Amino acid sequence: MKISTKGRYGLTIMIELAKHYGDGPLPLRKIAEEKNLSEAYLEQLVSPLRIAGLVKSVRGAYGGYLLAIPPSKISAADVIRVLEGPIQPVEGIEEEEPPQQQLWIRIRDAVKQVLDTTTIEDLANYTDETEYDGYMFYI
């Protein structure tokens, strides 16, 4: 499964809003400047997030966006599903042989489990010292 810039930048928006949760609205201009991203592109991404009820917009001179619900209640999967659609590594697995079909299902379930159990709050609070049960790869 390849997550496009929509999903990556959407997570960036949500993480930045979580870091400022409770501080009032945050303009997308500020996120765009700090992360060196296109403000126009971020505007396109925030619209489906607003429609999905994950963010709220505030108009006016001190306007911007804020999380509609606490960051601990929003999973990475919520954001990815809104911006990317269903989480599936391969389309049309019904026509695959049973061994491959089971492999794709196991991969999908593993990715879903990680995204479902990772909250925006987890991502916003991440530091280099944060301990996670990661995988160790040896080459």
PDB file of C-alpha atoms in Angstrom:
ATOM      1  CA  MET A   1       0.000   0.000   0.000  1.00  0.00           C
ATOM      2  CA  LYS A   2       1.402   3.328  -1.022  1.00  0.00           C
ATOM      3  CA  ILE A   3       0.197   6.385   0.860  1.00  0.00           C
ATOM      4  CA  SER A   4       0.221   9.456  -1.365  1.00  0.00           C
ATOM      5  CA  THR A   5       1.032  13.035  -0.457  1.00  0.00           C
ATOM      6  CA  LYS A   6      -2.669  13.468   0.367  1.00  0.00           C
ATOM      7  CA  GLY A   7      -2.376  11.058   3.274  1.00  0.00           C
ATOM      8  CA  ARG A   8       1.074  12.226   4.336  1.00  0.00           C
ATOM      9  CA  TYR A   9       0.247  15.934   4.282  1.00  0.00           C
ATOM     10  CA  GLY A  10      -3.175  15.254   5.830  1.00  0.00           C
ATOM     11  CA  LEU A  11      -1.439  13.577   8.763  1.00  0.00           C
ATOM     12  CA  THR A  12       0.922  16.573   8.949  1.00  0.00           C
ATOM     13  CA  ILE A  13      -2.060  18.943   9.246  1.00  0.00           C
ATOM     14  CA  MET A  14      -3.664  16.805  11.937  1.00  0.00           C
ATOM     15  CA  ILE A  15      -0.433  16.442  13.932  1.00  0.00           C
ATOM     16  CA  GLU A  16       0.151  20.202  13.887  1.00  0.00           C
ATOM     17  CA  LEU A  17      -3.445  20.859  14.972  1.00  0.00           C
ATOM     18  CA  ALA A  18      -2.987  18.311  17.784  1.00  0.00           C
ATOM     19  CA  LYS A  19       0.178  20.074  18.957  1.00  0.00           C
ATOM     20  CA  HIS A  20      -1.889  23.272  19.269  1.00  0.00           C
ATOM     21  CA  TYR A  21      -5.013  21.572  20.657  1.00  0.00           C
ATOM     22  CA  GLY A  22      -6.731  23.902  23.103  1.00  0.00           C
ATOM     23  CA  ASP A  23      -4.803  26.977  21.891  1.00  0.00           C
ATOM     24  CA  GLY A  24      -7.425  28.165  19.402  1.00  0.00           C
ATOM     25  CA  PRO A  25      -7.461  28.021  15.623  1.00  0.00           C
ATOM     26  CA  LEU A  26      -4.262  27.521  13.653  1.00  0.00           C
ATOM     27  CA  PRO A  27      -4.022  29.049  10.167  1.00  0.00           C
ATOM     28  CA  LEU A  28      -2.987  26.653   7.403  1.00  0.00           C
ATOM     29  CA  ARG A  29      -0.612  29.391   6.254  1.00  0.00           C
ATOM     30  CA  LYS A  30       1.451  28.810   9.386  1.00  0.00           C
ATOM     31  CA  ILE A  31       1.611  25.028   8.833  1.00  0.00           C
ATOM     32  CA  ALA A  32       2.510  25.580   5.174  1.00  0.00           C
ATOM     33  CA  GLU A  33       5.318  27.977   6.069  1.00  0.00           C
ATOM     34  CA  GLU A  34       6.750  25.806   8.871  1.00  0.00           C
ATOM     35  CA  LYS A  35       6.640  22.608   6.822  1.00  0.00           C
ATOM     36  CA  ASN A  36       7.468  24.215   3.462  1.00  0.00           C
ATOM     37  CA  LEU A  37       4.241  22.974   1.867  1.00  0.00           C
ATOM     38  CA  SER A  38       1.744  24.533  -0.510  1.00  0.00           C
ATOM     39  CA  GLU A  39      -1.006  26.347   1.382  1.00  0.00           C
ATOM     40  CA  ALA A  40      -3.380  25.836  -1.557  1.00  0.00           C
ATOM     41  CA  TYR A  41      -2.778  22.071  -1.443  1.00  0.00           C
ATOM     42  CA  LEU A  42      -3.362  21.980   2.316  1.00  0.00           C
ATOM     43  CA  GLU A  43      -6.656  23.851   1.752  1.00  0.00           C
ATOM     44  CA  GLN A  44      -7.745  21.081  -0.635  1.00  0.00           C
ATOM     45  CA  LEU A  45      -6.906  18.422   1.949  1.00  0.00           C
ATOM     46  CA  VAL A  46      -8.563  20.087   4.941  1.00  0.00           C
ATOM     47  CA  SER A  47     -11.973  20.234   3.228  1.00  0.00           C
ATOM     48  CA  PRO A  48     -12.642  16.456   3.355  1.00  0.00           C
ATOM     49  CA  LEU A  49     -11.279  16.378   6.915  1.00  0.00           C
ATOM     50  CA  ARG A  50     -13.818  19.075   7.846  1.00  0.00           C
ATOM     51  CA  ILE A  51     -16.663  17.255   6.079  1.00  0.00           C
ATOM     52  CA  ALA A  52     -15.705  14.062   7.954  1.00  0.00           C
ATOM     53  CA  GLY A  53     -16.003  15.957  11.259  1.00  0.00           C
ATOM     54  CA  LEU A  54     -12.329  15.714  12.197  1.00  0.00           C
ATOM     55  CA  VAL A  55     -11.575  19.452  12.002  1.00  0.00           C
ATOM     56  CA  LYS A  56     -13.530  22.695  12.360  1.00  0.00           C
ATOM     57  CA  SER A  57     -12.866  25.973  10.633  1.00  0.00           C
ATOM     58  CA  VAL A  58     -12.994  29.392  12.264  1.00  0.00           C
ATOM     59  CA  ARG A  59     -13.378  32.456  10.068  1.00  0.00           C
ATOM     60  CA  GLY A  60     -11.955  35.885  10.625  1.00  0.00           C
ATOM     61  CA  ALA A  61      -8.657  37.612  11.242  1.00  0.00           C
ATOM     62  CA  TYR A  62      -7.718  35.140  13.962  1.00  0.00           C
ATOM     63  CA  GLY A  63      -9.292  32.188  12.178  1.00  0.00           C
ATOM     64  CA  GLY A  64      -7.897  28.913  11.043  1.00  0.00           C
ATOM     65  CA  TYR A  65      -8.541  25.272  11.813  1.00  0.00           C
ATOM     66  CA  LEU A  66      -8.768  23.230  14.967  1.00  0.00           C
ATOM     67  CA  LEU A  67      -9.513  19.627  15.809  1.00  0.00           C
ATOM     68  CA  ALA A  68     -13.228  18.927  16.176  1.00  0.00           C
ATOM     69  CA  ILE A  69     -12.565  16.127  18.682  1.00  0.00           C
ATOM     70  CA  PRO A  70      -9.668  15.387  21.042  1.00  0.00           C
ATOM     71  CA  PRO A  71      -6.504  14.091  19.320  1.00  0.00           C
ATOM     72  CA  SER A  72      -6.648  10.974  21.509  1.00  0.00           C
ATOM     73  CA  LYS A  73      -9.929  10.039  19.773  1.00  0.00           C
ATOM     74  CA  ILE A  74      -8.631  10.389  16.193  1.00  0.00           C
ATOM     75  CA  SER A  75      -6.626   7.505  14.736  1.00  0.00           C
ATOM     76  CA  ALA A  76      -4.169   7.698  11.866  1.00  0.00           C
ATOM     77  CA  ALA A  77      -6.562   5.323  10.076  1.00  0.00           C
ATOM     78  CA  ASP A  78      -9.374   7.896  10.356  1.00  0.00           C
ATOM     79  CA  VAL A  79      -7.272  10.441   8.477  1.00  0.00           C
ATOM     80  CA  ILE A  80      -5.946   7.982   5.882  1.00  0.00           C
ATOM     81  CA  ARG A  81      -9.415   6.599   5.143  1.00  0.00           C
ATOM     82  CA  VAL A  82     -10.861  10.092   4.621  1.00  0.00           C
ATOM     83  CA  LEU A  83      -8.071  11.169   2.268  1.00  0.00           C
ATOM     84  CA  GLU A  84      -6.997   7.907   0.605  1.00  0.00           C
ATOM     85  CA  GLY A  85     -10.054   5.655   0.783  1.00  0.00           C
ATOM     86  CA  PRO A  86     -10.121   2.077   2.063  1.00  0.00           C
ATOM     87  CA  ILE A  87      -6.917   0.550   3.380  1.00  0.00           C
ATOM     88  CA  GLN A  88      -6.039  -2.276   1.027  1.00  0.00           C
ATOM     89  CA  PRO A  89      -2.661  -3.245  -0.439  1.00  0.00           C
ATOM     90  CA  VAL A  90      -4.103  -4.956  -3.544  1.00  0.00           C
ATOM     91  CA  GLU A  91      -7.350  -4.570  -5.450  1.00  0.00           C
ATOM     92  CA  GLY A  92      -9.240  -7.552  -6.826  1.00  0.00           C
ATOM     93  CA  ILE A  93      -7.854 -10.198  -4.475  1.00  0.00           C
ATOM     94  CA  GLU A  94     -10.943 -12.326  -5.112  1.00  0.00           C
ATOM     95  CA  GLU A  95      -9.331 -13.588  -8.324  1.00  0.00           C
ATOM     96  CA  GLU A  96      -6.040 -14.514  -6.614  1.00  0.00           C
ATOM     97  CA  GLU A  97      -5.066 -18.043  -5.652  1.00  0.00           C
ATOM     98  CA  PRO A  98      -5.791 -18.825  -1.963  1.00  0.00           C
ATOM     99  CA  PRO A  99      -2.151 -18.511  -0.766  1.00  0.00           C
ATOM    100  CA  GLN A 100      -1.751 -15.030  -2.287  1.00  0.00           C
ATOM    101  CA  GLN A 101      -5.217 -14.035  -1.147  1.00  0.00           C
ATOM    102  CA  GLN A 102      -4.302 -14.907   2.448  1.00  0.00           C
ATOM    103  CA  LEU A 103      -1.016 -12.992   2.176  1.00  0.00           C
ATOM    104  CA  TRP A 104      -2.778  -9.814   0.983  1.00  0.00           C
ATOM    105  CA  ILE A 105      -5.379 -10.144   3.743  1.00  0.00           C
ATOM    106  CA  ARG A 106      -2.678 -10.548   6.408  1.00  0.00           C
ATOM    107  CA  ILE A 107      -0.764  -7.518   5.075  1.00  0.00           C
ATOM    108  CA  ARG A 108      -3.956  -5.427   4.987  1.00  0.00           C
ATOM    109  CA  ASP A 109      -4.873  -6.453   8.530  1.00  0.00           C
ATOM    110  CA  ALA A 110      -1.381  -5.649   9.849  1.00  0.00           C
ATOM    111  CA  VAL A 111      -1.408  -2.171   8.277  1.00  0.00           C
ATOM    112  CA  LYS A 112      -4.943  -1.518   9.529  1.00  0.00           C
ATOM    113  CA  GLN A 113      -3.969  -2.600  13.044  1.00  0.00           C
ATOM    114  CA  VAL A 114      -1.048  -0.144  13.171  1.00  0.00           C
ATOM    115  CA  LEU A 115      -3.088   2.743  11.753  1.00  0.00           C
ATOM    116  CA  ASP A 116      -6.120   1.969  13.949  1.00  0.00           C
ATOM    117  CA  THR A 117      -4.076   1.879  17.161  1.00  0.00           C
ATOM    118  CA  THR A 118      -1.960   4.979  16.476  1.00  0.00           C
ATOM    119  CA  THR A 119      -3.690   8.188  17.517  1.00  0.00           C
ATOM    120  CA  ILE A 120      -2.963  11.694  16.325  1.00  0.00           C
ATOM    121  CA  GLU A 121      -2.055  12.433  19.950  1.00  0.00           C
ATOM    122  CA  ASP A 122       0.587   9.654  19.818  1.00  0.00           C
ATOM    123  CA  LEU A 123       2.076  11.214  16.696  1.00  0.00           C
ATOM    124  CA  ALA A 124       1.962  14.756  18.103  1.00  0.00           C
ATOM    125  CA  ASN A 125       3.726  13.639  21.297  1.00  0.00           C
ATOM    126  CA  TYR A 126       6.394  11.620  19.506  1.00  0.00           C
ATOM    127  CA  THR A 127      10.005  12.413  20.334  1.00  0.00           C
ATOM    128  CA  ASP A 128      13.212  10.648  19.377  1.00  0.00           C
ATOM    129  CA  GLU A 129      13.243   9.243  22.897  1.00  0.00           C
ATOM    130  CA  THR A 130       9.742   7.745  22.541  1.00  0.00           C
ATOM    131  CA  GLU A 131       9.938   3.969  22.808  1.00  0.00           C
ATOM    132  CA  TYR A 132       7.946   1.926  20.338  1.00  0.00           C
ATOM    133  CA  ASP A 133       7.882  -1.780  19.702  1.00  0.00           C
ATOM    134  CA  GLY A 134       9.378  -1.503  16.262  1.00  0.00           C
ATOM    135  CA  TYR A 135      10.840  -4.053  13.983  1.00  0.00           C
ATOM    136  CA  MET A 136      14.575  -4.610  13.753  1.00  0.00           C
ATOM    137  CA  PHE A 137      15.872  -5.377  10.292  1.00  0.00           C
ATOM    138  CA  TYR A 138      19.266  -6.897   9.711  1.00  0.00           C
ATOM    139  CA  ILE A 139      20.981  -6.816   6.343  1.00  0.00           C
TER     140      ILE A 139
END
